[in-house]
Amino acid sequence: MTERYVLDLQEIDETQVAVVGGKGAHLGGLSRIEGIRVPAGFCVTTDAFRRIMAKAPSLDDRLDQLSRLNPDDREAIRTLSAQIRRTVEGIAIPDDLTAAITRALARLGEQAAYAVRSSATAEDLPTASFAGQQDTYLNVVGPTAILQHVSRCWASLFTERAVTYRQRNGIDHRAVHMAVVVQRMVFPHASGILFTADPVTGDRKVATVDAGFGLGEALVSGLVNPDVFKVRHGEVVAKAIAAKQRAVHALPTGGTQEVAIDSRRQEQPALTDAQVVRLVQLGRRIEAHFGRPQDIEWCLVDDGFQIVQSRPITTLFPIPETGDQENHVYVSVGHQQMMTDPMRPLGFSMWQLTAMVPMHEAGGRLFVDVTRRLASPASRAGLLDVMERGDPLVRDALETVLDRDDFVPSLPGAGPGGPPTGGASATIETDPAIVTELIERSQVSIAALERDIRTKTGPALFEFLLEAFEEHKRVLSDPLSMQAIMAGMEATWWLNDTLQEWLGEKNAADTLTLSAPDNVTSEMGLALLDVADVIRPHSEVVAFLQGVEDEGFLDELAKLAGGTEARDAIEAYLDRYGMRCVGEIDITRSRWRERPTTLVPVLLDNVRNFEPGAAERRFEQGRQKAQQKEQDVLSRLRALPDGDRKAGEAKRMIDRVRTFIGYREYPKYGIVSRYFVYKQALLEEAERLVQAGVLPEKEDIFYLTFQELHDVVRSNRADDRLVQQRKDAFRSYHALTPPRVLTSDGEAVTGAYRRDDVPAGALIGLPVSAGTIEGRARVILDIAEADLEAGDILVTTFTDPSWSPLFVAVAGLVTEVGGLMTHGAVIAREYGLPAVVGVERATRLIRDGQRIRVHGTDGYVEILP
């Protein structure tokens, strides 16, 4: 096929991104939609760009150098990208290419004014918008100037920000090519941007129009505040008219200039309501054509709208697919499980198969549909109560949705009622033997799983696993286990509510549960202190661990003095806890047993920050504090009217909470232990698929759902394209913030703390572990980056049980996600750490190293000067 250097917009559609880039392909697609006017123009294709690049062999070396640079090395990127741009702009455009561009201009009018716009092959994609990464030139007049600006557009592929964007997103510089769109300029009365979904809330039913006078540059560059209109169901439901003092206009000789707007016009709306509604109708047509919400640039010329760009809105959180047109309300599973990162398909599908309630996936996260339970008055109160105990922001968000007119239909009479734990509130005796028996039952079930799975391979393994998932759910829903968990939680609530009423004491249970027995998660943190005790005396081992990078380091240890004891201690720890990791509900995450280097920084912190015997001392101090608190509370109660009865009730509840609260952590330990057994069997299966040439690498199975993987094993055939699409999607999901509550309209409902009892400027959260502490904030997003000193306060997004080893080394805790009974809160109380959870955007609002004060009793954080 001969190379084509110029294509008319009418010849292009959205499938031709490789030829004309994202912007060009979208404009071609737009120009084919009935009723949509797009300024006439053409594209200089990526073939032309490749031909230009081939004329400068020195560019190859420079691109190699560029790809080796660290994205944070701004100075080096600035220098090298500027050299590449100068080289590209200096390449003479070949005669036949010049002729093709000039012929296209002659057809449209040689002396007319044009917009010359970059269109890269990796922009305006569903997963990465690249908005503003390349350059646009307006009001360019005459063939010479247009050719010069085409060269500038090619060079703009290597602006500093475009290069950095690609490096951060793992996109190869050579894989991206540049086309150029040349379009007749329009000289609009008004222009702006139309979002066919609300870009802030995500609501797909609300369109937002930003409008200003003159060219859209004034809005895009932030020169003026736009008028903002919101449209729902074909009518303007809200508007804010800005004072527009400036506009950008085209000059007759080429280029643009800022002009002042006549004071009488400044307060006038740039569009009438009728025009706004008409524009949104056009937007809905464009959205239907592209199949997803769009960010559209428009111009108003002589009372007609022209569309100069449309790209997907990439920041919207996806909506779970239901296949119906009903209203739905979804609650985030990740916020309850302390894991708001995206999960890979194998991860979320296995959680769905082993969960007790149906779950829907969107954006790599899981959600539970609570619409029916909200709709029935019989179950609504119970649901809201349970949600508030977990996370008050979820309750507030659900109440916000309930306040809306008719979003949730009200069902008469009884619906599925009560808390999701169903049937757990029948009382059980306060008997430690119950916990011992439950732990034993779980261990026996896991031992049977490990034994029986060994002989299973191929399709038989999948049949076996489907049965194992049923056993998994049976153990999870064991009524006695449910009763033990609820007994501990209900006793906590009783103590907090009743002692506040009787003694005016806030969160008394926080101290009464210190060093509670049988808590497998808090034992895990203390056990790592014991490992540090083994390592500390051996300076050679400590020095070796400081330089460890390779996962095989345990074998190397035996060569050092004291290394055998160190290795045995670490191995014993991994035998008991090696199935854990950050984000452990996603089976695809690397476990500590698979990546033991993760634990090394925490272990070294423990060696540096603690004296020998710290674990035992820590546990004993907590136990004594709890005992003293108990005596104090009981003696104060006895002094009250009817004091003996009150003290007796409180004593029964204290015994109950100490018997059962530790077991709260055990079911998750059981789940994760099973997950590791499933994972090892599936990875062995993946190894066989790699050997048979079905998959290029083992980890590819993580991008298939359990059902899809079952099909691959049965057929010995895999779809490489599907795996690649899933990898791209997973990468894009990291940029999305999952909402606590999501509606089927796509609205992310955040919820708010309705409190006025905190100082101005304080960050509000949920008090989950009493006490006040001041110290240095350590903002840590990855446990392997831990570098803690005594007295530090850990600030992070969420903490699941794998963070417990860090808890022993810090003085307080702040997280963005969490509730009263989530793991981080339970362990913070056991260790006596003041903690505030559910602090929105804490890791962005608090800077690493800042001094902060954590008010764990009242639920807020102060940033200190």
Tab-separated table of C-alpha atoms in Angstrom, residues 550-760:
chain	number	residue	atom	x	y	z
A	550	ASP	CA	16.896	-10.378	45.971
A	551	GLU	CA	14.003	-12.609	47.144
A	552	GLY	CA	16.420	-15.540	47.592
A	553	PHE	CA	18.191	-13.809	50.507
A	554	LEU	CA	17.113	-16.391	53.121
A	555	ASP	CA	19.404	-19.026	51.589
A	556	GLU	CA	22.328	-16.580	51.720
A	557	LEU	CA	21.846	-15.942	55.450
A	558	ALA	CA	23.175	-19.371	56.487
A	559	LYS	CA	26.700	-18.330	55.334
A	560	LEU	CA	26.909	-15.598	58.014
A	561	ALA	CA	27.648	-15.747	61.725
A	562	GLY	CA	24.248	-16.077	63.437
A	563	GLY	CA	22.625	-16.387	60.008
A	564	THR	CA	21.141	-19.839	60.565
A	565	GLU	CA	19.207	-18.714	63.663
A	566	ALA	CA	18.070	-15.565	61.805
A	567	ARG	CA	16.897	-17.588	58.816
A	568	ASP	CA	15.046	-20.111	61.006
A	569	ALA	CA	13.283	-17.303	62.911
A	570	ILE	CA	12.170	-15.597	59.657
A	571	GLU	CA	11.116	-18.949	58.147
A	572	ALA	CA	9.040	-19.793	61.242
A	573	TYR	CA	7.369	-16.381	60.998
A	574	LEU	CA	6.603	-16.942	57.295
A	575	ASP	CA	5.194	-20.407	58.028
A	576	ARG	CA	2.630	-18.789	60.305
A	577	TYR	CA	2.022	-15.462	58.547
A	578	GLY	CA	3.565	-15.760	55.062
A	579	MET	CA	0.167	-15.886	53.369
A	580	ARG	CA	-0.468	-12.269	54.307
A	581	CYS	CA	0.294	-9.128	52.303
A	582	VAL	CA	-1.079	-5.653	51.644
A	583	GLY	CA	-4.380	-5.848	49.745
A	584	GLU	CA	-4.658	-9.523	50.634
A	585	ILE	CA	-8.315	-9.906	49.557
A	586	ASP	CA	-6.904	-9.828	45.985
A	587	ILE	CA	-5.451	-13.305	45.468
A	588	THR	CA	-3.120	-11.948	42.764
A	589	ARG	CA	-1.143	-9.766	45.215
A	590	SER	CA	2.343	-11.069	46.129
A	591	ARG	CA	2.299	-12.732	49.554
A	592	TRP	CA	5.125	-12.307	52.103
A	593	ARG	CA	6.111	-15.928	51.489
A	594	GLU	CA	6.517	-15.066	47.784
A	595	ARG	CA	8.245	-11.737	48.453
A	596	PRO	CA	9.899	-11.854	51.895
A	597	THR	CA	11.950	-8.689	51.143
A	598	THR	CA	8.729	-6.733	51.924
A	599	LEU	CA	9.253	-7.492	55.616
A	600	VAL	CA	12.936	-6.517	55.756
A	601	PRO	CA	12.467	-2.711	56.284
A	602	VAL	CA	9.959	-3.352	59.099
A	603	LEU	CA	12.274	-5.928	60.655
A	604	LEU	CA	15.224	-3.509	60.542
A	605	ASP	CA	13.073	-0.746	62.103
A	606	ASN	CA	12.286	-3.186	64.938
A	607	VAL	CA	15.989	-4.032	65.389
A	608	ARG	CA	16.825	-0.307	65.578
A	609	ASN	CA	13.912	0.996	67.636
A	610	PHE	CA	13.371	-1.699	70.311
A	611	GLU	CA	15.131	-3.403	73.192
A	612	PRO	CA	15.136	-7.224	73.570
A	613	GLY	CA	11.937	-8.693	75.038
A	614	ALA	CA	9.800	-5.787	73.743
A	615	ALA	CA	6.942	-8.041	72.530
A	616	GLU	CA	6.324	-9.665	75.889
A	617	ARG	CA	6.667	-6.360	77.763
A	618	ARG	CA	4.307	-4.651	75.334
A	619	PHE	CA	1.647	-7.318	75.699
A	620	GLU	CA	1.970	-7.405	79.497
A	621	GLN	CA	1.774	-3.608	79.820
A	622	GLY	CA	-1.422	-3.606	77.769
A	623	ARG	CA	-2.924	-6.391	79.871
A	624	GLN	CA	-2.146	-4.502	83.085
A	625	LYS	CA	-3.566	-1.228	81.726
A	626	ALA	CA	-6.776	-3.029	80.790
A	627	GLN	CA	-6.922	-4.616	84.258
A	628	GLN	CA	-6.395	-1.265	85.992
A	629	LYS	CA	-9.076	0.308	83.803
A	630	GLU	CA	-11.471	-2.491	84.709
A	631	GLN	CA	-10.875	-1.981	88.457
A	632	ASP	CA	-11.230	1.792	88.089
A	633	VAL	CA	-14.497	1.526	86.123
A	634	LEU	CA	-16.025	-1.043	88.494
A	635	SER	CA	-15.142	0.904	91.657
A	636	ARG	CA	-16.615	4.120	90.176
A	637	LEU	CA	-19.775	2.254	89.179
A	638	ARG	CA	-20.200	0.770	92.668
A	639	ALA	CA	-20.252	4.310	94.092
A	640	LEU	CA	-23.323	5.172	91.962
A	641	PRO	CA	-26.960	4.617	92.923
A	642	ASP	CA	-27.797	0.958	92.162
A	643	GLY	CA	-24.004	0.594	91.806
A	644	ASP	CA	-23.665	-3.127	92.500
A	645	ARG	CA	-26.059	-4.021	89.682
A	646	LYS	CA	-24.297	-1.638	87.274
A	647	ALA	CA	-20.846	-2.949	88.237
A	648	GLY	CA	-22.081	-6.535	87.832
A	649	GLU	CA	-23.430	-5.850	84.324
A	650	ALA	CA	-20.239	-4.024	83.313
A	651	LYS	CA	-18.055	-6.867	84.659
A	652	ARG	CA	-20.019	-9.409	82.608
A	653	MET	CA	-19.562	-7.288	79.479
A	654	ILE	CA	-15.826	-6.716	80.109
A	655	ASP	CA	-15.296	-10.479	80.449
A	656	ARG	CA	-17.327	-10.980	77.289
A	657	VAL	CA	-15.423	-8.443	75.225
A	658	ARG	CA	-12.048	-9.847	76.324
A	659	THR	CA	-13.191	-13.389	75.529
A	660	PHE	CA	-14.463	-12.702	72.017
A	661	ILE	CA	-12.939	-9.490	70.565
A	662	GLY	CA	-9.647	-11.176	69.607
A	663	TYR	CA	-11.504	-13.788	67.524
A	664	ARG	CA	-12.857	-10.934	65.338
A	665	GLU	CA	-9.585	-11.143	63.374
A	666	TYR	CA	-9.507	-14.912	62.919
A	667	PRO	CA	-11.994	-15.484	60.042
A	668	LYS	CA	-9.968	-13.140	57.786
A	669	TYR	CA	-6.813	-15.096	58.686
A	670	GLY	CA	-8.658	-18.269	57.683
A	671	ILE	CA	-9.790	-16.767	54.365
A	672	VAL	CA	-6.281	-15.581	53.487
A	673	SER	CA	-4.755	-18.948	54.492
A	674	ARG	CA	-7.153	-20.664	52.066
A	675	TYR	CA	-6.415	-18.105	49.374
A	676	PHE	CA	-2.724	-18.926	49.471
A	677	VAL	CA	-3.491	-22.646	48.996
A	678	TYR	CA	-5.763	-21.844	46.020
A	679	LYS	CA	-3.158	-19.505	44.553
A	680	GLN	CA	-0.273	-21.987	44.707
A	681	ALA	CA	-2.388	-24.616	42.909
A	682	LEU	CA	-3.456	-22.114	40.209
A	683	LEU	CA	0.128	-20.935	39.650
A	684	GLU	CA	1.244	-24.548	39.126
A	685	GLU	CA	-1.529	-24.826	36.536
A	686	ALA	CA	-0.286	-21.569	34.961
A	687	GLU	CA	3.233	-23.039	34.773
A	688	ARG	CA	1.803	-25.965	32.754
A	689	LEU	CA	0.036	-23.507	30.413
A	690	VAL	CA	3.323	-21.630	29.868
A	691	GLN	CA	5.177	-24.909	29.166
A	692	ALA	CA	2.468	-25.852	26.640
A	693	GLY	CA	2.827	-22.466	24.903
A	694	VAL	CA	-0.749	-21.434	25.769
A	695	LEU	CA	0.345	-18.375	27.780
A	696	PRO	CA	3.557	-16.292	27.516
A	697	GLU	CA	3.923	-15.898	31.306
A	698	LYS	CA	2.415	-17.309	34.503
A	699	GLU	CA	1.081	-13.996	35.833
A	700	ASP	CA	-1.153	-13.645	32.741
A	701	ILE	CA	-3.710	-15.822	34.575
A	702	PHE	CA	-4.272	-12.889	36.958
A	703	TYR	CA	-5.965	-10.996	34.109
A	704	LEU	CA	-8.582	-13.711	33.530
A	705	THR	CA	-11.576	-14.355	35.746
A	706	PHE	CA	-11.706	-17.757	37.480
A	707	GLN	CA	-14.348	-18.891	34.946
A	708	GLU	CA	-12.242	-17.722	31.970
A	709	LEU	CA	-9.165	-19.483	33.360
A	710	HIS	CA	-11.221	-22.665	33.753
A	711	ASP	CA	-12.134	-22.389	30.032
A	712	VAL	CA	-8.469	-21.848	29.038
A	713	VAL	CA	-7.415	-24.970	30.964
A	714	ARG	CA	-10.219	-27.001	29.330
A	715	SER	CA	-9.509	-25.791	25.781
A	716	ASN	CA	-5.744	-25.139	25.975
A	717	ARG	CA	-6.370	-21.856	24.143
A	718	ALA	CA	-6.044	-18.289	25.460
A	719	ASP	CA	-6.994	-14.919	23.958
A	720	ASP	CA	-3.800	-12.795	24.078
A	721	ARG	CA	-5.725	-9.672	23.043
A	722	LEU	CA	-8.120	-10.039	25.978
A	723	VAL	CA	-5.205	-10.369	28.430
A	724	GLN	CA	-3.588	-7.212	26.993
A	725	GLN	CA	-6.862	-5.246	27.170
A	726	ARG	CA	-7.267	-6.282	30.800
A	727	LYS	CA	-3.705	-5.192	31.626
A	728	ASP	CA	-4.365	-1.764	30.072
A	729	ALA	CA	-7.694	-1.421	31.886
A	730	PHE	CA	-6.165	-2.447	35.228
A	731	ARG	CA	-3.437	0.172	34.806
A	732	SER	CA	-6.062	2.844	34.087
A	733	TYR	CA	-8.172	1.875	37.139
A	734	HIS	CA	-5.371	3.020	39.477
A	735	ALA	CA	-6.158	6.625	38.534
A	736	LEU	CA	-9.789	6.272	39.682
A	737	THR	CA	-10.953	6.949	43.231
A	738	PRO	CA	-13.617	4.426	44.210
A	739	PRO	CA	-16.681	6.018	45.826
A	740	ARG	CA	-18.115	4.751	49.123
A	741	VAL	CA	-21.585	4.838	47.549
A	742	LEU	CA	-22.328	4.766	43.817
A	743	THR	CA	-25.666	5.039	42.022
A	744	SER	CA	-26.716	3.533	38.693
A	745	ASP	CA	-26.680	7.120	37.318
A	746	GLY	CA	-22.917	7.042	37.965
A	747	GLU	CA	-23.077	9.549	40.806
A	748	ALA	CA	-20.374	9.059	43.433
A	749	VAL	CA	-21.944	10.043	46.764
A	750	THR	CA	-19.250	10.844	49.326
A	751	GLY	CA	-21.113	11.529	52.548
A	752	ALA	CA	-19.981	14.027	55.195
A	753	TYR	CA	-19.288	14.202	58.921
A	754	ARG	CA	-21.951	16.525	60.292
A	755	ARG	CA	-19.990	17.860	63.245
A	756	ASP	CA	-19.291	21.279	64.692
A	757	ASP	CA	-17.238	20.216	67.730
A	758	VAL	CA	-13.790	20.383	66.119
A	759	PRO	CA	-11.307	23.269	65.806
A	760	ALA	CA	-11.196	25.240	62.545
